[in-house]
Coordinates of C-alpha atoms in Angstrom, one line a residue:
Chain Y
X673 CA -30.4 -12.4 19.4
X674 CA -29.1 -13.2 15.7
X675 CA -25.8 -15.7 15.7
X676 CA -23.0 -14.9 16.6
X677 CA -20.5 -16.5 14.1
X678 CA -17.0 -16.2 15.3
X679 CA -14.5 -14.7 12.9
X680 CA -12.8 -17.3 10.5
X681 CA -9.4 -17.4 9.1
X682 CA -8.4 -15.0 6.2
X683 CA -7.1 -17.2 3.1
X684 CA -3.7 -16.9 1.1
X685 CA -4.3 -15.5 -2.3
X686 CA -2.6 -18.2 -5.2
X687 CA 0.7 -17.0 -6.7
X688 CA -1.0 -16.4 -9.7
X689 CA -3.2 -14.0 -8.5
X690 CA -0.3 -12.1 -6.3
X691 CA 1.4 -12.0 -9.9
X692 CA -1.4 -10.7 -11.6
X693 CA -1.4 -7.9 -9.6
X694 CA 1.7 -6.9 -9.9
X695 CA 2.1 -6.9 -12.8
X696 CA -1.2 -4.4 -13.3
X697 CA 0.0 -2.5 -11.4
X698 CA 3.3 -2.0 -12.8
X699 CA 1.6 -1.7 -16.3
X700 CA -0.9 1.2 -15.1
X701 CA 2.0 2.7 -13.3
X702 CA 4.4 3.0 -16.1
X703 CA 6.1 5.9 -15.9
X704 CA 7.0 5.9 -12.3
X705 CA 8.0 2.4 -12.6
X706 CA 10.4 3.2 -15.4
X707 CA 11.9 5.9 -13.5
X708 CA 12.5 3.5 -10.7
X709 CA 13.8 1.2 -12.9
X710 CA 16.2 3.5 -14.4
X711 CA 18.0 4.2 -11.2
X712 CA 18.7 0.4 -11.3
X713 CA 19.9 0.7 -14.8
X714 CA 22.2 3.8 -14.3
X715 CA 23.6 1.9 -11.1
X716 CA 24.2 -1.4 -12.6
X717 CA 25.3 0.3 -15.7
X718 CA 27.8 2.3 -13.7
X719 CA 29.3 -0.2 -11.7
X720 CA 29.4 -2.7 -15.2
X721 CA 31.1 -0.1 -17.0
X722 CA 33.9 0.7 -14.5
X723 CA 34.3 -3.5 -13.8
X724 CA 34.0 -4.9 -17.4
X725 CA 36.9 -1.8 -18.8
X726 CA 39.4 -3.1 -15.5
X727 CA 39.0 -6.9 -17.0
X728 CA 39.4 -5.7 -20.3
X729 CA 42.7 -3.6 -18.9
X730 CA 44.3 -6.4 -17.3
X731 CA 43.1 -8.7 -20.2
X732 CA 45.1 -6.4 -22.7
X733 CA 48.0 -6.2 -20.1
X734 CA 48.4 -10.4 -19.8
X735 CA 48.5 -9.9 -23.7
X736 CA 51.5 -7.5 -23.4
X737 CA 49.0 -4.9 -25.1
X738 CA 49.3 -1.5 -23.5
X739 CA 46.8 1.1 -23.4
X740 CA 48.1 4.4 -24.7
X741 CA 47.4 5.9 -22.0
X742 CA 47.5 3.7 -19.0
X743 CA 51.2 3.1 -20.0
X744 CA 52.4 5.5 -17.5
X745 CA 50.3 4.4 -14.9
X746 CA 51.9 3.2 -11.5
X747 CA 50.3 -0.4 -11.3
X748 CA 50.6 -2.9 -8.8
X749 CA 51.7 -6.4 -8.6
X750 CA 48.6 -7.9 -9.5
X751 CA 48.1 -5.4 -12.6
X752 CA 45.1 -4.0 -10.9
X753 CA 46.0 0.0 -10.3
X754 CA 44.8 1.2 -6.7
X755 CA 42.8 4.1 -8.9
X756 CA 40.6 0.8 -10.3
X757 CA 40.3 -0.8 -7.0
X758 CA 39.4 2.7 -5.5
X759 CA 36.9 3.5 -8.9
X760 CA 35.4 0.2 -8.6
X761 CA 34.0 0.4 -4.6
X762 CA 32.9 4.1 -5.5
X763 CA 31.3 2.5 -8.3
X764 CA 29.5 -0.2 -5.6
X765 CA 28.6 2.1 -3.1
X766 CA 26.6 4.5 -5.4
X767 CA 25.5 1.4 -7.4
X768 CA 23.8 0.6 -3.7
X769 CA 22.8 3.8 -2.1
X770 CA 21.6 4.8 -5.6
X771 CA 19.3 1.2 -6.1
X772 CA 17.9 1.7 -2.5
X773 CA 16.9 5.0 -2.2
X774 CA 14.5 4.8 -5.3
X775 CA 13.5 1.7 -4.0
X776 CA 12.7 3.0 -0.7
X777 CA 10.9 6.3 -2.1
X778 CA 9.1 4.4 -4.4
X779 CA 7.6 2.1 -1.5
X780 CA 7.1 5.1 1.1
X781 CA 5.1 7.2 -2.1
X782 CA 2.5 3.9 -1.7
X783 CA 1.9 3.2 2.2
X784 CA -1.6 4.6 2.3
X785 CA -2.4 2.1 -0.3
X786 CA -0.5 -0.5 1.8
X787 CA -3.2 0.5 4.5
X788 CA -5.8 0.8 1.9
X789 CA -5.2 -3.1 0.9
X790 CA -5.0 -4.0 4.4
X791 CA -8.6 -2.2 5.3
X792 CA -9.4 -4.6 2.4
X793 CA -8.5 -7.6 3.7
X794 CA -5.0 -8.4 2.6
X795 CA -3.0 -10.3 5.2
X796 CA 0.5 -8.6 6.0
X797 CA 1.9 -11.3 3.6
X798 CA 0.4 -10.6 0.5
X799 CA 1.5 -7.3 0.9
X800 CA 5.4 -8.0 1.1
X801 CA 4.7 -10.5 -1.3
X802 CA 3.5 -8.0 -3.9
X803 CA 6.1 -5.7 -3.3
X804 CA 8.9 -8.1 -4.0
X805 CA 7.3 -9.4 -6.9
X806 CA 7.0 -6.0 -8.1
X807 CA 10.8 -5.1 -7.2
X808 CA 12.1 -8.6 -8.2
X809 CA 10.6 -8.0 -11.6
X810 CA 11.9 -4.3 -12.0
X811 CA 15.7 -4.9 -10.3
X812 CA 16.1 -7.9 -12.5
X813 CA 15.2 -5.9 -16.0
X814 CA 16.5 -2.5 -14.6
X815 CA 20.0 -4.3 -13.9
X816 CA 20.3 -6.6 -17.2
X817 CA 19.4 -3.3 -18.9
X818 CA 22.6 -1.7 -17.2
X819 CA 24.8 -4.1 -17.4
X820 CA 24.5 -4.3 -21.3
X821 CA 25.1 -0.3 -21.2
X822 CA 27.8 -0.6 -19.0
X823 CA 29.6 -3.5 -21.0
X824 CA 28.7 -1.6 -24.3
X825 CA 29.8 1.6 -22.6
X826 CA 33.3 -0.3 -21.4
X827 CA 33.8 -1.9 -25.5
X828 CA 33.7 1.6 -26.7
X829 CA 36.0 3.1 -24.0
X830 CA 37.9 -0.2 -24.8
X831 CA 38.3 0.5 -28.7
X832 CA 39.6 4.0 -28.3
X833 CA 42.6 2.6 -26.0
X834 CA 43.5 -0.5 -27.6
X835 CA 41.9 -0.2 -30.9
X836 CA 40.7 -4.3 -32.9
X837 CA 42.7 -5.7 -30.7
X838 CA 40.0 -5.8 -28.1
X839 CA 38.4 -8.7 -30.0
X840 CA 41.4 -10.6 -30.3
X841 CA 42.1 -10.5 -26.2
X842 CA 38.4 -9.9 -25.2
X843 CA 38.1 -11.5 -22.0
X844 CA 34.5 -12.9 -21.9
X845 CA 35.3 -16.0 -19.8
X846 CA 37.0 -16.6 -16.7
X847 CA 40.5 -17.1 -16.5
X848 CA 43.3 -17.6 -14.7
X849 CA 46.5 -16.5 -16.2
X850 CA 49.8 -18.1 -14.5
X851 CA 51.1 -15.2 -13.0
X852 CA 48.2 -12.8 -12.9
X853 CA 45.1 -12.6 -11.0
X854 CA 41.9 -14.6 -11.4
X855 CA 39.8 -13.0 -14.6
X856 CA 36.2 -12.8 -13.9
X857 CA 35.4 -12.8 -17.4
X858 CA 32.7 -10.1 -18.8
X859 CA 29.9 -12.5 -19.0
X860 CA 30.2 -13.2 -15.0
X861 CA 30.5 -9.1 -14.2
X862 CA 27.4 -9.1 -16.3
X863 CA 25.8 -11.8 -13.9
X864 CA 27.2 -11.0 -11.0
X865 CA 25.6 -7.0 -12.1
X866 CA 22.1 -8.5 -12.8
X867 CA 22.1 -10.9 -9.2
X868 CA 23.4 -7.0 -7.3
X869 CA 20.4 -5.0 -8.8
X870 CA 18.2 -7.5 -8.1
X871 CA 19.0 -8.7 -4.7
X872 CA 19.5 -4.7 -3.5
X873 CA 15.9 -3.6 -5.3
X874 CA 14.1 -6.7 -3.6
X875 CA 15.6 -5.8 -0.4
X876 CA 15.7 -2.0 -0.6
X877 CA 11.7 -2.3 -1.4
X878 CA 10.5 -5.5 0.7
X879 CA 12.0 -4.3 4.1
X880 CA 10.0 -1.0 3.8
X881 CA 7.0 -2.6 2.6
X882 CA 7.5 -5.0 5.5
X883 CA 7.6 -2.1 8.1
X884 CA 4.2 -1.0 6.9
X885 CA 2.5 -4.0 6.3
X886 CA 3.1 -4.7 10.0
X887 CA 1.5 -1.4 10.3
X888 CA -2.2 -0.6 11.4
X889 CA -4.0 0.2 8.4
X890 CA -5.1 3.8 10.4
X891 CA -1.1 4.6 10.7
X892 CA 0.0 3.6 7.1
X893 CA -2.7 5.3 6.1
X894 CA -2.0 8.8 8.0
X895 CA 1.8 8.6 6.4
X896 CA 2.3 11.5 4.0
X897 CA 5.1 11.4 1.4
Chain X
X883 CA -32.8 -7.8 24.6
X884 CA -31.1 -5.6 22.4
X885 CA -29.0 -7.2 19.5
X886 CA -25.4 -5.2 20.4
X887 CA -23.3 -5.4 17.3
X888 CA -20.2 -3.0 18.9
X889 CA -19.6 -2.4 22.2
X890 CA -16.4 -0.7 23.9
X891 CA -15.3 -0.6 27.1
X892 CA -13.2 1.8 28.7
X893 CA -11.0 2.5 24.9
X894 CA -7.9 4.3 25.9
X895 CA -5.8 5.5 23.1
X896 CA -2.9 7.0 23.6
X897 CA 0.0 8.7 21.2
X898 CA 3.5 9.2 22.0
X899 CA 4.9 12.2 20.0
X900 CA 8.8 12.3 21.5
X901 CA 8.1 12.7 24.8
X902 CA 4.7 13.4 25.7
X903 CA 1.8 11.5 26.0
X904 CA -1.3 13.0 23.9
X905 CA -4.3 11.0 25.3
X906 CA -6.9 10.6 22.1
X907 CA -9.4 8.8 23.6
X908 CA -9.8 8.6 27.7
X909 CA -12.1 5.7 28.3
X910 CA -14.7 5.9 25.8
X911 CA -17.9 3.3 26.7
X912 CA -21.1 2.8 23.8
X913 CA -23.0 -0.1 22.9
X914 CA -24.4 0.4 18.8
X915 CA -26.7 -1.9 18.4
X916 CA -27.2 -4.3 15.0
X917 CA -29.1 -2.2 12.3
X918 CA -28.6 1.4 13.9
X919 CA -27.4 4.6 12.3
X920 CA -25.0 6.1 14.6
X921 CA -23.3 9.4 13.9
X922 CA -19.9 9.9 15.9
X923 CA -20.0 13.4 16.6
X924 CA -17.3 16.1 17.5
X925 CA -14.8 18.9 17.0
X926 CA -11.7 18.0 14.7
X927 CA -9.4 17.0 17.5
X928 CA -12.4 15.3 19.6
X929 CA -10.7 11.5 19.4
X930 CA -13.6 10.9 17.0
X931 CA -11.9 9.3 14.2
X932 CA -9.2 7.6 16.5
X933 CA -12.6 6.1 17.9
X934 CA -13.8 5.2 14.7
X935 CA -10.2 3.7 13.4
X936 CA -10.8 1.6 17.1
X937 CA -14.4 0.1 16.5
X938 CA -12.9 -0.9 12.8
X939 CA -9.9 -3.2 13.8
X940 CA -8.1 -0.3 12.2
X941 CA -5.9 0.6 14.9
X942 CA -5.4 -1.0 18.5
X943 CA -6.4 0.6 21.8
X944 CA -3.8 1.3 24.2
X945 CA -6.3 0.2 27.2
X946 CA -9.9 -1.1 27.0
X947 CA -11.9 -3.7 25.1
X948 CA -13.5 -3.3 22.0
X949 CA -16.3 -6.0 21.3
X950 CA -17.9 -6.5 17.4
X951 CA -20.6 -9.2 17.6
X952 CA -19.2 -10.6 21.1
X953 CA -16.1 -11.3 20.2
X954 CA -12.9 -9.5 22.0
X955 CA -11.0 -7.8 18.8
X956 CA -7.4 -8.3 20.8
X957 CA -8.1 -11.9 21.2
X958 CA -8.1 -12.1 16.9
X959 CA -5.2 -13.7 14.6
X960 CA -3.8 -11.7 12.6
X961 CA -5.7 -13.8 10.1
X962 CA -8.8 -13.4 11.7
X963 CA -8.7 -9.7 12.1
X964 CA -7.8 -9.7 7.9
X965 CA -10.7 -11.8 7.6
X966 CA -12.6 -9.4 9.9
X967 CA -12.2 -6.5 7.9
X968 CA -12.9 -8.4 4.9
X969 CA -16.0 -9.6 5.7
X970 CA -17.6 -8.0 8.5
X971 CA -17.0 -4.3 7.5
X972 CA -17.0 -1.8 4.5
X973 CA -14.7 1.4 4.9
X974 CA -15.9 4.5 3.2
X975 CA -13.3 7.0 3.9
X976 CA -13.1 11.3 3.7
X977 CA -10.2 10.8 0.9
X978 CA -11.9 7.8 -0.7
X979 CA -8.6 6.0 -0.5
X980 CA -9.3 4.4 -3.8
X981 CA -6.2 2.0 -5.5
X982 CA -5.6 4.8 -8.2
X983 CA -3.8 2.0 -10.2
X984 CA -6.8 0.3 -10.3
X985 CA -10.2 1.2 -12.8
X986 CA -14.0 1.5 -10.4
X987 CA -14.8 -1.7 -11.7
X988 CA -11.1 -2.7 -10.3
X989 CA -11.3 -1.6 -6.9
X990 CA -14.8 -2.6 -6.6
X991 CA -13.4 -6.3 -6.9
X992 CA -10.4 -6.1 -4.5
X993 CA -12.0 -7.1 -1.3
X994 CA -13.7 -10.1 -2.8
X995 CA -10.2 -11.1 -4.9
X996 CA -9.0 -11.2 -1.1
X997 CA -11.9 -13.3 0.1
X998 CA -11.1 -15.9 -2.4
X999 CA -14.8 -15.8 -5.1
X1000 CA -14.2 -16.9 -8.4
X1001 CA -13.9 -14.3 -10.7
X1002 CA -16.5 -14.6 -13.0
X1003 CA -18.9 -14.1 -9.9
X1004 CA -17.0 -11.0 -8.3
X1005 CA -17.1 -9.2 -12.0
X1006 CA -20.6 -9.7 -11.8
X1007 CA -21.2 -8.5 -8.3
X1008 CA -19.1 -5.3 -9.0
X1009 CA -21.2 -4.3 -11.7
X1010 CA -24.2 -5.1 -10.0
X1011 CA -23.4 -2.5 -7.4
X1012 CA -21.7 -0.1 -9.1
X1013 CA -25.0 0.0 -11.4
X1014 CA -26.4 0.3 -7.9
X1015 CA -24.3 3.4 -7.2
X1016 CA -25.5 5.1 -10.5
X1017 CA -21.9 4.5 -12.1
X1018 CA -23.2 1.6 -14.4
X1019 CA -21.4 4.0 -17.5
X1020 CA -18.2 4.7 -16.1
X1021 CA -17.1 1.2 -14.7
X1022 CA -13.7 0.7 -16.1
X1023 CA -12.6 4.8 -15.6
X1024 CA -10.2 4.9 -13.3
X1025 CA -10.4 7.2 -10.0
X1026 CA -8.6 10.0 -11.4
X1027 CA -11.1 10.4 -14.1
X1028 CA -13.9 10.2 -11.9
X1029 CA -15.5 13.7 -9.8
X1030 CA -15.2 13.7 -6.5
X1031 CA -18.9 12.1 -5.7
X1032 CA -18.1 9.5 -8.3
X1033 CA -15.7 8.5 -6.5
X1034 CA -17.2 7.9 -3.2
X1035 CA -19.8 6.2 -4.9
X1036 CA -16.7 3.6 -5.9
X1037 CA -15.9 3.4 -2.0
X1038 CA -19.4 2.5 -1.1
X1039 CA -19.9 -0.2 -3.8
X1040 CA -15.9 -1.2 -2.6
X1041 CA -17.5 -1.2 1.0
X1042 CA -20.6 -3.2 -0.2
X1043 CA -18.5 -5.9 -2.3
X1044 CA -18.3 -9.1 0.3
X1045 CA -21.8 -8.1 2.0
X1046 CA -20.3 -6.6 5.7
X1047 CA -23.2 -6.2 8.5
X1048 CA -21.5 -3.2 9.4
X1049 CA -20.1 -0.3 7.2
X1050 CA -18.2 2.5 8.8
X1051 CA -17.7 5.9 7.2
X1052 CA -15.4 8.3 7.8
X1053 CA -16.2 11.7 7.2
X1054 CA -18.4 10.4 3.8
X1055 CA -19.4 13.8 2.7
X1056 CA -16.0 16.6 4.0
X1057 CA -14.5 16.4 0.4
X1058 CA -18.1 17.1 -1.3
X1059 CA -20.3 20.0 -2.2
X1060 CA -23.4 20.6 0.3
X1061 CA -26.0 19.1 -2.8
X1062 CA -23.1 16.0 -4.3
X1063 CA -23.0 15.2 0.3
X1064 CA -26.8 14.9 0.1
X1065 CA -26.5 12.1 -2.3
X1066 CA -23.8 10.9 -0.6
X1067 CA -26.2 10.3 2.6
X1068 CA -28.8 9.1 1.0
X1069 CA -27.6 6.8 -0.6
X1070 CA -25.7 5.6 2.7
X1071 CA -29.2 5.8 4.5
X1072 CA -30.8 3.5 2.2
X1073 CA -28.2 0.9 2.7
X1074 CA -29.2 0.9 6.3
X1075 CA -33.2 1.2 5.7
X1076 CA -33.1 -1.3 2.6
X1077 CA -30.1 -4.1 3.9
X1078 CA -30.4 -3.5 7.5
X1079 CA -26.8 -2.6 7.5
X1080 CA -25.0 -0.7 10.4
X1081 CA -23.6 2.2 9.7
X1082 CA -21.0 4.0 12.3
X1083 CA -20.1 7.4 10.6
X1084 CA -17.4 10.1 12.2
X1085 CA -18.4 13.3 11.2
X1086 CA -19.2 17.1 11.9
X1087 CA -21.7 17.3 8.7
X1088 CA -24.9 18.6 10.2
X1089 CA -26.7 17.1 6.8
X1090 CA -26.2 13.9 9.3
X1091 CA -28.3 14.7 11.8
X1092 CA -31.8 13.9 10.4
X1093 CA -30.6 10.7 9.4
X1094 CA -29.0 9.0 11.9
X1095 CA -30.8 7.1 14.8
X1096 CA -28.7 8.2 17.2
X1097 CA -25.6 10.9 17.8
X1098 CA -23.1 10.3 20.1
X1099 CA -21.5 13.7 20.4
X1100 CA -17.2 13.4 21.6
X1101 CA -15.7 15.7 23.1
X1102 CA -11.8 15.5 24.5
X1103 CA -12.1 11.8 24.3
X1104 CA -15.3 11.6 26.0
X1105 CA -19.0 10.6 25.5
X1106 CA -20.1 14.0 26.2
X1107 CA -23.6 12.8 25.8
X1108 CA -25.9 10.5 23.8
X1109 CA -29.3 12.0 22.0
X1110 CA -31.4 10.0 20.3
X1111 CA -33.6 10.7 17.1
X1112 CA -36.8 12.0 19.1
X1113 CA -34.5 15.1 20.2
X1114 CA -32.2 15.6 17.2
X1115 CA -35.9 15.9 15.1
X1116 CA -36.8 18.8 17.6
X1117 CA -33.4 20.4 16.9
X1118 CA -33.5 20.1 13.5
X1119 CA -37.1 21.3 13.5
X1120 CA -36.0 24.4 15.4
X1121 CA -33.5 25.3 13.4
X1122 CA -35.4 25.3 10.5
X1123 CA -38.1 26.8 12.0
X1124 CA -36.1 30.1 12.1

């Protein structure tokens, strides 16, 4: 009878190796990345937009500025009009369901190569470990992408209501006026818009890639898109 | 006494689809012993390629034990059964489930990027066997530029890459012409004649027959019976004879 060697233990890949092939196969699959990508962009970019014009508004209000055509506008005490508050979670919840439902389709479109990589050898790990590199990478360039559009986007919109003075009141920093609300500053909507995209595209495509990496191969592999 | 590289005992596998129960496999029993060609045989439907997905750590039986080289495959790590189907076995499947992402040469190297060999010795071994293959020329095409034989001859080198002692193939030849198939089996025949590797193959390709050692013919998730290669000459013989 020929041995009988029991089974040893399969080994973690190094990081650089996991990052390697990501990044391959975001190179080789460059059009559908970019597509995914630019429903992170047109999220972020959204939701930037509609944020970075509301600072600029109240920015412009604290300066006695008024828009020509907010000046109507029924505002509340904190200078922040309800239709802002209202435009800014619409904003948020497309920015989200938008970011994970490419995500998710994008994951879900690769499952039988989840299985295929598992037949291989890969251990459930290196699996989710790919995909978040893979998403981190995307939701982090998709959404610094969009929130320079959106900001751009918000300058322009800006310039036709208030004209120069935009620049003279731009509020890029925080601040807190005496008797107005906390400022977020533009530079912090277009942080807090890179940390969203990336944090929802890393979560919209690891948790999917974690439900089939837990998979057996033969049942990630049967999925059809 | 026989060398038994698989053995199962009373598989079971069952599929819940809402709420009833489709039974895929209802106690299936064979021993395949190290070196063998065995042809899983059977009607679409049969449970033959649940069976197969069974003997490969593919999927897990509801009941029953499944046994490759004495070892109970529940009993496994998660680590172990990764290292299992990393070392121990080469898939070759009906849709050649190549990485499309990746070039011949590319795939041919994933298995033995997961077992951990340096890569100046895995680039080496994949163009050793996809030279084996006949695909020494069209190494770094990708699968989507390749023909349909071309890229099962990936799979197999892919299957060969960390030297398994079994290789299991799933419907090899359902996706190819009758002539591109007969490659196909040769070349899968000569692995087991020249490396003395096991090959398990699910199919209904009566190309098979001649080749394989023994058939073990499934029927509604049943051995329906086991012929050796002494009666599946005399078949063949007959029907040629007409």
């Amino acid at each position: 009878m020929q041995q009988r060697t029991p089974i040893e233990e399969q080994i973690d890949l190094p990081f650089m190796e996991s990052l390697r092939i990501s990044f391959q196969s975001l190179k080789i699959r460059f059009g559908r990345s970019v597509i995914t990508t630019a429903g992170i962009t047109l999220g972020i970019a959204f939701l930037v937009s509609v944020w970075t014009s509301n600072e600029i508004g109240i920015a412009l209000q604290e300066s006695g500025r008024q828009s020509t055509i907010n000046t109507f506008e029924e505002t509340t005490e904190a200078g922040i009009s309800t239709k802002d508050i209202w435009l800014i979670v619409m904003s948020l919840i497309v920015c989200v369901v938008g970011i994970a439902n490419s995500m998710l389709m994008a994951v879900t479109e690769r499952f039988r190569e989840i299985g295929t990589m598992k037949c291989l050898g890969a251990l459930d790990g290196f699996v989710v470990r790919l995909f978040l590199l893979e998403s981190g990478f995307q939701g982090f360039s998709g959404a610094l992408i969009g929130a320079l559009i959106g900001t751009l986007g918000a300058v322009l919109l800006g310039l036709k209501d208030y004209g120069l003075d935009l620049f003279f009141y731009f509020p890029l920093l925080p601040a807190q006026p005496e008797d107005g609300p906390m400022q977020l500053g533009v530079i912090v909507v277009i942080l807090l818009g890179c940390f969203l995209g990336m944090v929802l595209a890393v979560i919209g495509s690891s948790f999917p890639a974690w439900r089939a990496a837990k998979l057996p191969p033969a049942e990630a592999m049967r999925t059809e898109v | 006494m026989a060398d038994i590289v698989v053995k199962t005992e009373d598989v079971v596998k069952e599929y819940r689809m809402g709420s009833n129960v489709l039974r895929a496999l209802d106690g299936i029993n064979i021993e395949i012993e190290r070196g063998e060609y065995i042809s899983l045989m059977g009607p679409s439907g049969s449970g033959k390629s649940t069976l197969f997905n069974m003997i490969g750590a593919l999927d897990t039986p509801t009941e029953g034990k499944v046994y490759i080289d004495g070892q109970n495959m529940s009993q496994l790590s998660q680590r172990q059964i990764a290292a299992f189907r990393c070392h121990r076995v080469g898939y070759i499947f009906q849709s050649y489930n190549l990485l499309h992402v990746r070039s011949a040469h590319g795939n041919v190297t994933l298995p033995m990027i997961f077992a951990g060999i340096p890569e100046k010795r895995r680039n080496e071994k994949a163009e050793e066997l996809l030279d084996m293959v006949g695909l020494g020329d069209r190494m770094y095409h990708l699968p989507d530029e390749l023909s349909g034989g071309q890229r099962q001859r990936v799979a197999i080198a892919r299957a060969l890459a960390n030297d398994p002692s079994i290789v299991l193939a799933d419907e090899p030849t359902a996706n190819l012409d009758t002539v591109i198939g007969r490659e196909i089996i040769d070349l899968i025949k000569s692995l087991n004649e020249e490396q003395g590797v096991t090959i398990i193959s699910a199919t209904h390709d009566l190309k098979m027959l001649d080749v394989s050692d023994r058939i073990v013919d499934i029927r509604d998730g049943l051995v329906e019976r086991v012929r050796n290669r002494e009666e599946i000459e005399i078949e063949v013989g007959e029907v040629g004879g007409h």
